[in-house]
Every structure is written in structure tokens, then in C-alpha cells.
Coordinates of N, CA and C in Angstrom, one line a residue:
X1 N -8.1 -2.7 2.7 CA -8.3 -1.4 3.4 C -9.8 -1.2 3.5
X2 N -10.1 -0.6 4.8 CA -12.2 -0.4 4.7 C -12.2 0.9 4.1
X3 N -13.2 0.7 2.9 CA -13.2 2.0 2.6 C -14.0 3.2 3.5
X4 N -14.8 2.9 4.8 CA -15.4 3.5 5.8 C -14.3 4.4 6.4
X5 N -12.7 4.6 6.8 CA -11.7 4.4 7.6 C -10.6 4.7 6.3
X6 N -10.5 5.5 5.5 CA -9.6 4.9 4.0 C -8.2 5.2 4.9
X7 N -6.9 5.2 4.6 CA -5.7 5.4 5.3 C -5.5 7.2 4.9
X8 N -4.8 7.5 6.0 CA -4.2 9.3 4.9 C -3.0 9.2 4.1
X9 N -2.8 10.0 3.8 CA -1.9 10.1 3.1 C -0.2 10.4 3.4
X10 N 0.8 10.3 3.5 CA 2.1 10.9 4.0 C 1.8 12.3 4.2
X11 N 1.2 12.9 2.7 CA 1.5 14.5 2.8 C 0.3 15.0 3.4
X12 N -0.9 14.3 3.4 CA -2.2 14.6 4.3 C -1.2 14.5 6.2
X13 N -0.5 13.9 6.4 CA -0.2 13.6 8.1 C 1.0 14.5 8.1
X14 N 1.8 14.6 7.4 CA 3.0 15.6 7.2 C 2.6 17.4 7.5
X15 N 1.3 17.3 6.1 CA 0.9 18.4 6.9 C 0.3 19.0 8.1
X16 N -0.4 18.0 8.7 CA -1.4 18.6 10.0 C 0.3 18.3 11.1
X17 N 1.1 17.6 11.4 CA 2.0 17.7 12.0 C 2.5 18.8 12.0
X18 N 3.3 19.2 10.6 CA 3.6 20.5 10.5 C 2.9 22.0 10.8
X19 N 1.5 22.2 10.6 CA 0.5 22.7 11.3 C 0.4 22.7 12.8
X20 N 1.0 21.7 13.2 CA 1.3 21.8 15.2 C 2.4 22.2 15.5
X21 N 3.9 21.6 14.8 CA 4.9 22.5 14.8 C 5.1 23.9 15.1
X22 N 4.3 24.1 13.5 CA 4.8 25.2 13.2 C 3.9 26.5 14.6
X23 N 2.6 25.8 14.7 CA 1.8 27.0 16.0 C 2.5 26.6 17.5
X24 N 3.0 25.8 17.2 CA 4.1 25.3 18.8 C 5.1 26.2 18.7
X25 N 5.8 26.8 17.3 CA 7.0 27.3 17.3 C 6.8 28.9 17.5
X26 N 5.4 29.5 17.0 CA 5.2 30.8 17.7 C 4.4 30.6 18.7
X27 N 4.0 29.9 19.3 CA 3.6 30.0 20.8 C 1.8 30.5 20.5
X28 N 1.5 30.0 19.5 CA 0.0 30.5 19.1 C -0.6 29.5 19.6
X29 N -1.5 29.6 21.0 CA -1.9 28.7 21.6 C -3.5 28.4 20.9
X30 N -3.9 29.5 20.8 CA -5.2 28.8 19.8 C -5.1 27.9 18.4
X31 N -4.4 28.3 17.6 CA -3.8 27.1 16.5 C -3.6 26.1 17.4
X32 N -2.8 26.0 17.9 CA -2.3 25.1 18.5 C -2.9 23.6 19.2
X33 N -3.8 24.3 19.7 CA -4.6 23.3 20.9 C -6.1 23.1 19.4
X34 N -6.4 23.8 18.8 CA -7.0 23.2 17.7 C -6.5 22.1 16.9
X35 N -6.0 21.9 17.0 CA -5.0 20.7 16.4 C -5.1 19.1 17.1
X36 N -5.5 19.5 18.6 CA -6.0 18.2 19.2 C -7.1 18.1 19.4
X37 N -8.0 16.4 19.3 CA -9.4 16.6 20.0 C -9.0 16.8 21.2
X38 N -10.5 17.4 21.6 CA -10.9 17.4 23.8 C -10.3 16.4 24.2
X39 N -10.5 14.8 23.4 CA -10.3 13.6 24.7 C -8.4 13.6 24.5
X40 N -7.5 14.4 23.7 CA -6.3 13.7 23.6 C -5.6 13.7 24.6
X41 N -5.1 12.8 24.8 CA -4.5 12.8 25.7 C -2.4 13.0 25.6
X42 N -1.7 13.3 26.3 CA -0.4 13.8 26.5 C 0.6 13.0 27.7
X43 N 1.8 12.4 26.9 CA 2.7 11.8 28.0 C 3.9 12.8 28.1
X44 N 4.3 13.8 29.0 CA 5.8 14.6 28.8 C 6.5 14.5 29.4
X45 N 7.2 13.8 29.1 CA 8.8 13.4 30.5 C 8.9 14.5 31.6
X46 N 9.0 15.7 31.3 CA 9.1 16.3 32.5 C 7.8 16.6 33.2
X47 N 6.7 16.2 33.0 CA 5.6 16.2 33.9 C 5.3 15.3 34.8
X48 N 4.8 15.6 36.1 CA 4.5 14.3 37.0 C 4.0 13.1 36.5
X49 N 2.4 13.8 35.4 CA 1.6 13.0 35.3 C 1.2 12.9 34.0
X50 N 0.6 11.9 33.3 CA 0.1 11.7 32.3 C -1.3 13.0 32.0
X51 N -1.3 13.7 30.9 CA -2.4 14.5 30.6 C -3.4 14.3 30.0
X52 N -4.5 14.1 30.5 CA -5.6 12.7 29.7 C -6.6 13.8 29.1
X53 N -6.8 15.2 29.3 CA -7.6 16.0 28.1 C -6.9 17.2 27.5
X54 N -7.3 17.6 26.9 CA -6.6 18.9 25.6 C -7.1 20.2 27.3
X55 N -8.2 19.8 27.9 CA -8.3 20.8 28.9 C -7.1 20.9 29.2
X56 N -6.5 19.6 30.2 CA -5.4 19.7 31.1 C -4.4 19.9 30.9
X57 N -4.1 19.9 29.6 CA -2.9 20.4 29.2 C -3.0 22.1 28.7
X58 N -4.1 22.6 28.0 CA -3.9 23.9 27.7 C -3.8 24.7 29.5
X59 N -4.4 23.7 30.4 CA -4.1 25.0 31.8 C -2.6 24.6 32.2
X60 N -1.8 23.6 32.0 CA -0.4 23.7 32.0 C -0.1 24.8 31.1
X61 N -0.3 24.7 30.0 CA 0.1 25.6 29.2 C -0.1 26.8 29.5
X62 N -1.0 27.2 30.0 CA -1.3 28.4 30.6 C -0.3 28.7 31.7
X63 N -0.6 28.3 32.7 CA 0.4 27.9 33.8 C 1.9 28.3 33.4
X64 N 2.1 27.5 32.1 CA 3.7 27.9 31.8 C 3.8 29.6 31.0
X65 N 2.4 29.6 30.5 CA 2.8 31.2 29.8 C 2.4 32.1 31.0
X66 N 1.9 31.9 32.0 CA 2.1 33.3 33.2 C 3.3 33.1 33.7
X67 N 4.5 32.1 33.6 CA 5.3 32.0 34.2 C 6.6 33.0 33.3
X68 N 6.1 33.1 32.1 CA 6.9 33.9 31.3 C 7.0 32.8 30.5
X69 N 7.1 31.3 29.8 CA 7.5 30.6 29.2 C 6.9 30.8 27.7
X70 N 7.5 30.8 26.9 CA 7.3 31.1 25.2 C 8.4 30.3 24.3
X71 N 8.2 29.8 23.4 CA 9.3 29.4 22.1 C 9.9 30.1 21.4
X72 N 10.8 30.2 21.6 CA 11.7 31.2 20.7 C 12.3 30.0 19.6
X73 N 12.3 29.2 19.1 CA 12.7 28.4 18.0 C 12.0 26.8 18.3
X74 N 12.2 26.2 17.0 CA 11.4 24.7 17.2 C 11.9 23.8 15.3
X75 N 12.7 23.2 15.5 CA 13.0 22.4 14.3 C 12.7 21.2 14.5
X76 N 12.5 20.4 13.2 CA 11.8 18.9 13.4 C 12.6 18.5 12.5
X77 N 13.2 17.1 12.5 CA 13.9 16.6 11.9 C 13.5 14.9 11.7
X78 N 14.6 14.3 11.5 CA 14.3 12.8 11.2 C 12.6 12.6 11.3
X79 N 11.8 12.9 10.4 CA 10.2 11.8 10.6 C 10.4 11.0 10.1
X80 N 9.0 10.4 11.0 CA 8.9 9.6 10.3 C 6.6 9.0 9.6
X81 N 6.9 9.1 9.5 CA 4.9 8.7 9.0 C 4.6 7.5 8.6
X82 N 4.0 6.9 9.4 CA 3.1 5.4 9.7 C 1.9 5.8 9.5
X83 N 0.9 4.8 8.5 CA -0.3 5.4 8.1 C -1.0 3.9 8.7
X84 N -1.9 4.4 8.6 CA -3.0 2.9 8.9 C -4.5 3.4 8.5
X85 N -5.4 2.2 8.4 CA -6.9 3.1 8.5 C -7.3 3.6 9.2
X86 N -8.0 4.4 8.8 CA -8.1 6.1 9.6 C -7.3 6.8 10.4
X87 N -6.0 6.5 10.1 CA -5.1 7.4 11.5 C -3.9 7.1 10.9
X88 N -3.0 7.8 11.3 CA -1.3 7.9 11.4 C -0.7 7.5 13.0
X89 N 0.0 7.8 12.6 CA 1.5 7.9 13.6 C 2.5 8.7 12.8
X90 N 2.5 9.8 13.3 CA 4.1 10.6 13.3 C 5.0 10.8 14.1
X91 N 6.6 10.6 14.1 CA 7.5 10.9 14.9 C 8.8 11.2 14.5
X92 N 9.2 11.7 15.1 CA 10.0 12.9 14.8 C 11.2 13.4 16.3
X93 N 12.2 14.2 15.6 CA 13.0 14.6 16.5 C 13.0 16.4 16.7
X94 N 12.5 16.7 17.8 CA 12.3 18.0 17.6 C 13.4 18.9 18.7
X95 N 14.2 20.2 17.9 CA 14.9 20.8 18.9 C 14.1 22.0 19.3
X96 N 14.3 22.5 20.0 CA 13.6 23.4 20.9 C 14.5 24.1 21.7
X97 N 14.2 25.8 21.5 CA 14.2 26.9 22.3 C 13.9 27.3 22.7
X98 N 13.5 27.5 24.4 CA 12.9 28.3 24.7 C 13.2 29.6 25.8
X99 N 12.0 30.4 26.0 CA 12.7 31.7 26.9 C 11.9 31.0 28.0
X100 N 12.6 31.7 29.6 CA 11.8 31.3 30.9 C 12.1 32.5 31.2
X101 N 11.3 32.5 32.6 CA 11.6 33.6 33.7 C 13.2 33.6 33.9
X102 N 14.2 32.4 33.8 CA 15.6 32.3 34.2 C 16.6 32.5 32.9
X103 N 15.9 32.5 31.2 CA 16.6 32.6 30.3 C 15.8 31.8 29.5
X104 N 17.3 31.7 28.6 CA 17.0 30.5 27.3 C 17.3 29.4 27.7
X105 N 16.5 28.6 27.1 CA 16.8 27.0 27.2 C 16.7 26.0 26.3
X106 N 17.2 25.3 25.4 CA 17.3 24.3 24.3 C 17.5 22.8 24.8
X107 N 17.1 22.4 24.0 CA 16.7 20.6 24.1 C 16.6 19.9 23.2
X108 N 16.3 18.8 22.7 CA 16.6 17.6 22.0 C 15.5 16.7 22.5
X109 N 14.6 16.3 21.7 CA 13.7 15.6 22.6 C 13.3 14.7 21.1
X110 N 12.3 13.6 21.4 CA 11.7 12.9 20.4 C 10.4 12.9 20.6
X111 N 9.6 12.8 19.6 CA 8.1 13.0 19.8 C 7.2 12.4 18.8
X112 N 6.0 11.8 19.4 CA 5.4 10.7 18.3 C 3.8 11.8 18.7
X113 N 3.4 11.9 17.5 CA 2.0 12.1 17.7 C 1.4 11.4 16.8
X114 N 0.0 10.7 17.4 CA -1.0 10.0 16.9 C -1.9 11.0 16.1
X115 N -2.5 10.7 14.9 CA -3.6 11.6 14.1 C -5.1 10.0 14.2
X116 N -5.8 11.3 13.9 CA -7.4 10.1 14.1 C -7.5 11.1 12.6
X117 N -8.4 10.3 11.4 CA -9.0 10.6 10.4 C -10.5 11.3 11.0
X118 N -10.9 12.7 10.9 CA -12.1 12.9 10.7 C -13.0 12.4 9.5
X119 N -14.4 12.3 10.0 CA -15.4 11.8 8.7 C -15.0 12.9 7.5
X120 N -14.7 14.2 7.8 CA -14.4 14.9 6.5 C -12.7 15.0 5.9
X121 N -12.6 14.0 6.3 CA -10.9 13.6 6.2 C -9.9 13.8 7.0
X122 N -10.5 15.2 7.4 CA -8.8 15.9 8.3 C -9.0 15.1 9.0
X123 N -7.6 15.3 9.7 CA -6.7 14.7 10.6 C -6.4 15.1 12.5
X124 N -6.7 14.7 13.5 CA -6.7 15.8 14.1 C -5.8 14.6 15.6
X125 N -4.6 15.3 15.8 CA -3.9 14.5 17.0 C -5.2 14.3 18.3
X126 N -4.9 13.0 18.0 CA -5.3 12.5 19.5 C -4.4 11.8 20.9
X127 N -3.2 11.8 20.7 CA -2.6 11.9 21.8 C -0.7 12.2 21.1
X128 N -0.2 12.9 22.1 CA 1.5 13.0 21.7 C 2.4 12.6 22.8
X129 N 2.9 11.9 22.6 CA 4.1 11.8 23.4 C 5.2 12.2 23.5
X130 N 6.5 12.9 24.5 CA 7.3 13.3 23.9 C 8.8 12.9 25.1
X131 N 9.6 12.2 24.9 CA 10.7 11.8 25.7 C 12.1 12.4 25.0
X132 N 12.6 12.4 25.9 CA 14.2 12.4 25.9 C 15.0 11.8 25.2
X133 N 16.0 12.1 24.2 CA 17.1 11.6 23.5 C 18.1 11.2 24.4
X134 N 18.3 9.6 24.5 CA 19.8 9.4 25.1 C 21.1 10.0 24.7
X135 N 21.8 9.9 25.5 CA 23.4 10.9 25.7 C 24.1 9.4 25.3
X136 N 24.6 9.3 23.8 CA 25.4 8.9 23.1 C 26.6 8.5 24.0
X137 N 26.7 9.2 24.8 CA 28.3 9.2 25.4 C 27.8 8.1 26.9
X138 N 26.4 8.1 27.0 CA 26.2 7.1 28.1 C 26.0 5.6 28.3
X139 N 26.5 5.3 26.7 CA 26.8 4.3 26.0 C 25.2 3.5 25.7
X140 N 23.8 3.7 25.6 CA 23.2 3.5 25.2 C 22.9 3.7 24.4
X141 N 22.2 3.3 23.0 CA 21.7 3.2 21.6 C 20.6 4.3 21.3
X142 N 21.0 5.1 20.7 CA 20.2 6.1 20.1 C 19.6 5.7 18.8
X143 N 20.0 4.7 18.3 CA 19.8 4.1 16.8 C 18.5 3.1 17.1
X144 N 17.3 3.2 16.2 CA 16.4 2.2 16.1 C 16.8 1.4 14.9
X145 N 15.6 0.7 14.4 CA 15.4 -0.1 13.6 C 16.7 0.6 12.2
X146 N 17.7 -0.2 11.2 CA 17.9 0.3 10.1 C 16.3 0.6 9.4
X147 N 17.2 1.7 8.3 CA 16.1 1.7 7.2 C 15.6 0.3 6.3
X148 N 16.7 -0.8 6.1 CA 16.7 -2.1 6.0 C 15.3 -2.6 6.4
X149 N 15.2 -2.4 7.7 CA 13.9 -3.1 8.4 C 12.9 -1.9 8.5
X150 N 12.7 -1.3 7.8 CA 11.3 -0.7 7.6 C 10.3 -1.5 6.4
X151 N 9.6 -1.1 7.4 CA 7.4 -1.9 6.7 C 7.0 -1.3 5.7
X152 N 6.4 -2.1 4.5 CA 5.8 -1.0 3.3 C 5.2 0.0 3.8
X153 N 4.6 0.0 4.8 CA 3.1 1.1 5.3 C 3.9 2.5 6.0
X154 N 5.2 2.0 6.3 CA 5.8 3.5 6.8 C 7.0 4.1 5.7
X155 N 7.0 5.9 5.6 CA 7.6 6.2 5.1 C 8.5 7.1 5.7
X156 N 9.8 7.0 5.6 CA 10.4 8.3 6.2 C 10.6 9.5 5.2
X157 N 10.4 10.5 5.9 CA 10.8 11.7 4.9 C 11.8 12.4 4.9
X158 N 12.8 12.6 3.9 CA 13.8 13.2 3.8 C 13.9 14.9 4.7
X159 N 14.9 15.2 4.9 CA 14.7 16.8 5.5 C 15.7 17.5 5.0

């Protein structure tokens, strides 16, 4: 390992994750968008386009809160935390409720966010991705790797 770059820790990436979570789950857009640098960039299934700065995505976000759009709930389940030097990988299965101008609406989605190590340690996402859960019933594989075939360097965390 370089010690310039050291790796984080599970509960160092567990937490700043959870820290996004949790400001995603009340809709606290300044927590929130502090959580990513400027350059991160964002892939979201239901978006046209790939979001290549924290700008372009906080004016979606905007965009969606004059539309009336807010979280009314947000749970995270199955992680998982891949560490490397200076950065992670977290992913995870997150359900989600939200309000619209037409109602409530819930989902099932999966989501990986990348962390970059700051010089003073913290952690700060530099890009997230977030796709769709296959429909079990459409006979495609929802199942990755067993636990069998997991790497020393990743850990899953119980929930």
C-alpha cells in the first residue's frame, strides 16, 4: 500500500455513504451536494444524459424541487465496501419514496458510489451511479457474485 494514498477504512466509507443517505432521505440539499466534489460526475437511469458536474446535477435537483419532488423515505440495504488506495467503492440497494406533484412513488433501485480520500482523510463521492433492479419474474438474474467469490479487499456489511 502507498503510504501517500493509505486505503479508508469500511467504517471511514460506511460512514460518509451513510452521511449521503441519510441528507438524500430528508431532502437537505446543502448536506447533500457537500458530499460530492464539483467535478463528480452522475449516471441515472432515468435521465437522458450522463451528469458530468455536482453543478448539473444540483440544477436537476432544483428543477425537481420546483416541481414539488421531495423524499419522503429512503432505506439502504445489502452493501457493500470495496476499499483501495485512497478511495472506495460503495454499493448498495436503496428503496425509495417519494412525493410528486401526481403523488407517492416507491422504487427499488441499486447504487454504487465512488469516494476519493481527501489529503485530510475524509472522503468525498466523486461520482454515483444508480440503475434499476431486474424483475425476478423476467427471468433474468438478480444474483451477482456468491459470497464464496468475494476478494480480501471487499467487505459486505451486515444490515
Amino acid at each position: 500500500m502507498n503510504e501517500s494514498t493509505p486505503e479508508p477504512s469500511a467504517s471511514d466509507v460506511l460512514t460518509a455513504a451513510s452521511a449521503i443517505v441519510d441528507a438524500f432521505a430528508a431532502t437537505d440539499t446543502q448536506s447533500y451536494f457537500s458530499r460530492f466534489a464539483e467535478d463528480a460526475s452522475f449516471v441515472f437511469h432515468p435521465e437522458a444524459r450522463r451528469l458530468n458536474t455536482r453543478a448539473e446535477y444540483e440544477r436537476e435537483w432544483a428543477s425537481w424541487l420546483a416541481d414539488g419532488w421531495s423524499v419522503a423515505a429512503c432505506a439502504s440495504s445489502d452493501q457493500l465496501v470495496q476499499t483501495f488506495p485512497g478511495g472506495a467503492v460503495f454499493s448498495h440497494t436503496v428503496d425509495t419514496t417519494v412525493n410528486t406533484a401526481d403523488g407517492r412513488e416507491s422504487y427499488r433501485e441499486r447504487e454504487s458510489i465512488v469516494f476519493r480520500r481527501l489529503g485530510d482523510g475524509e472522503l468525498i463521492a466523486i461520482h454515483e451511479h444508480l440503475s434499476t433492479v431486474p424483475d425476478p419474474a423476467d427471468g433474468s438474474s438478480a444474483l451477482g457474485p456468491s459470497a464464496d467469490e468475494s476478494t480480501p479487499d471487499t467487505e459486505e456489511v451486515p444490515q
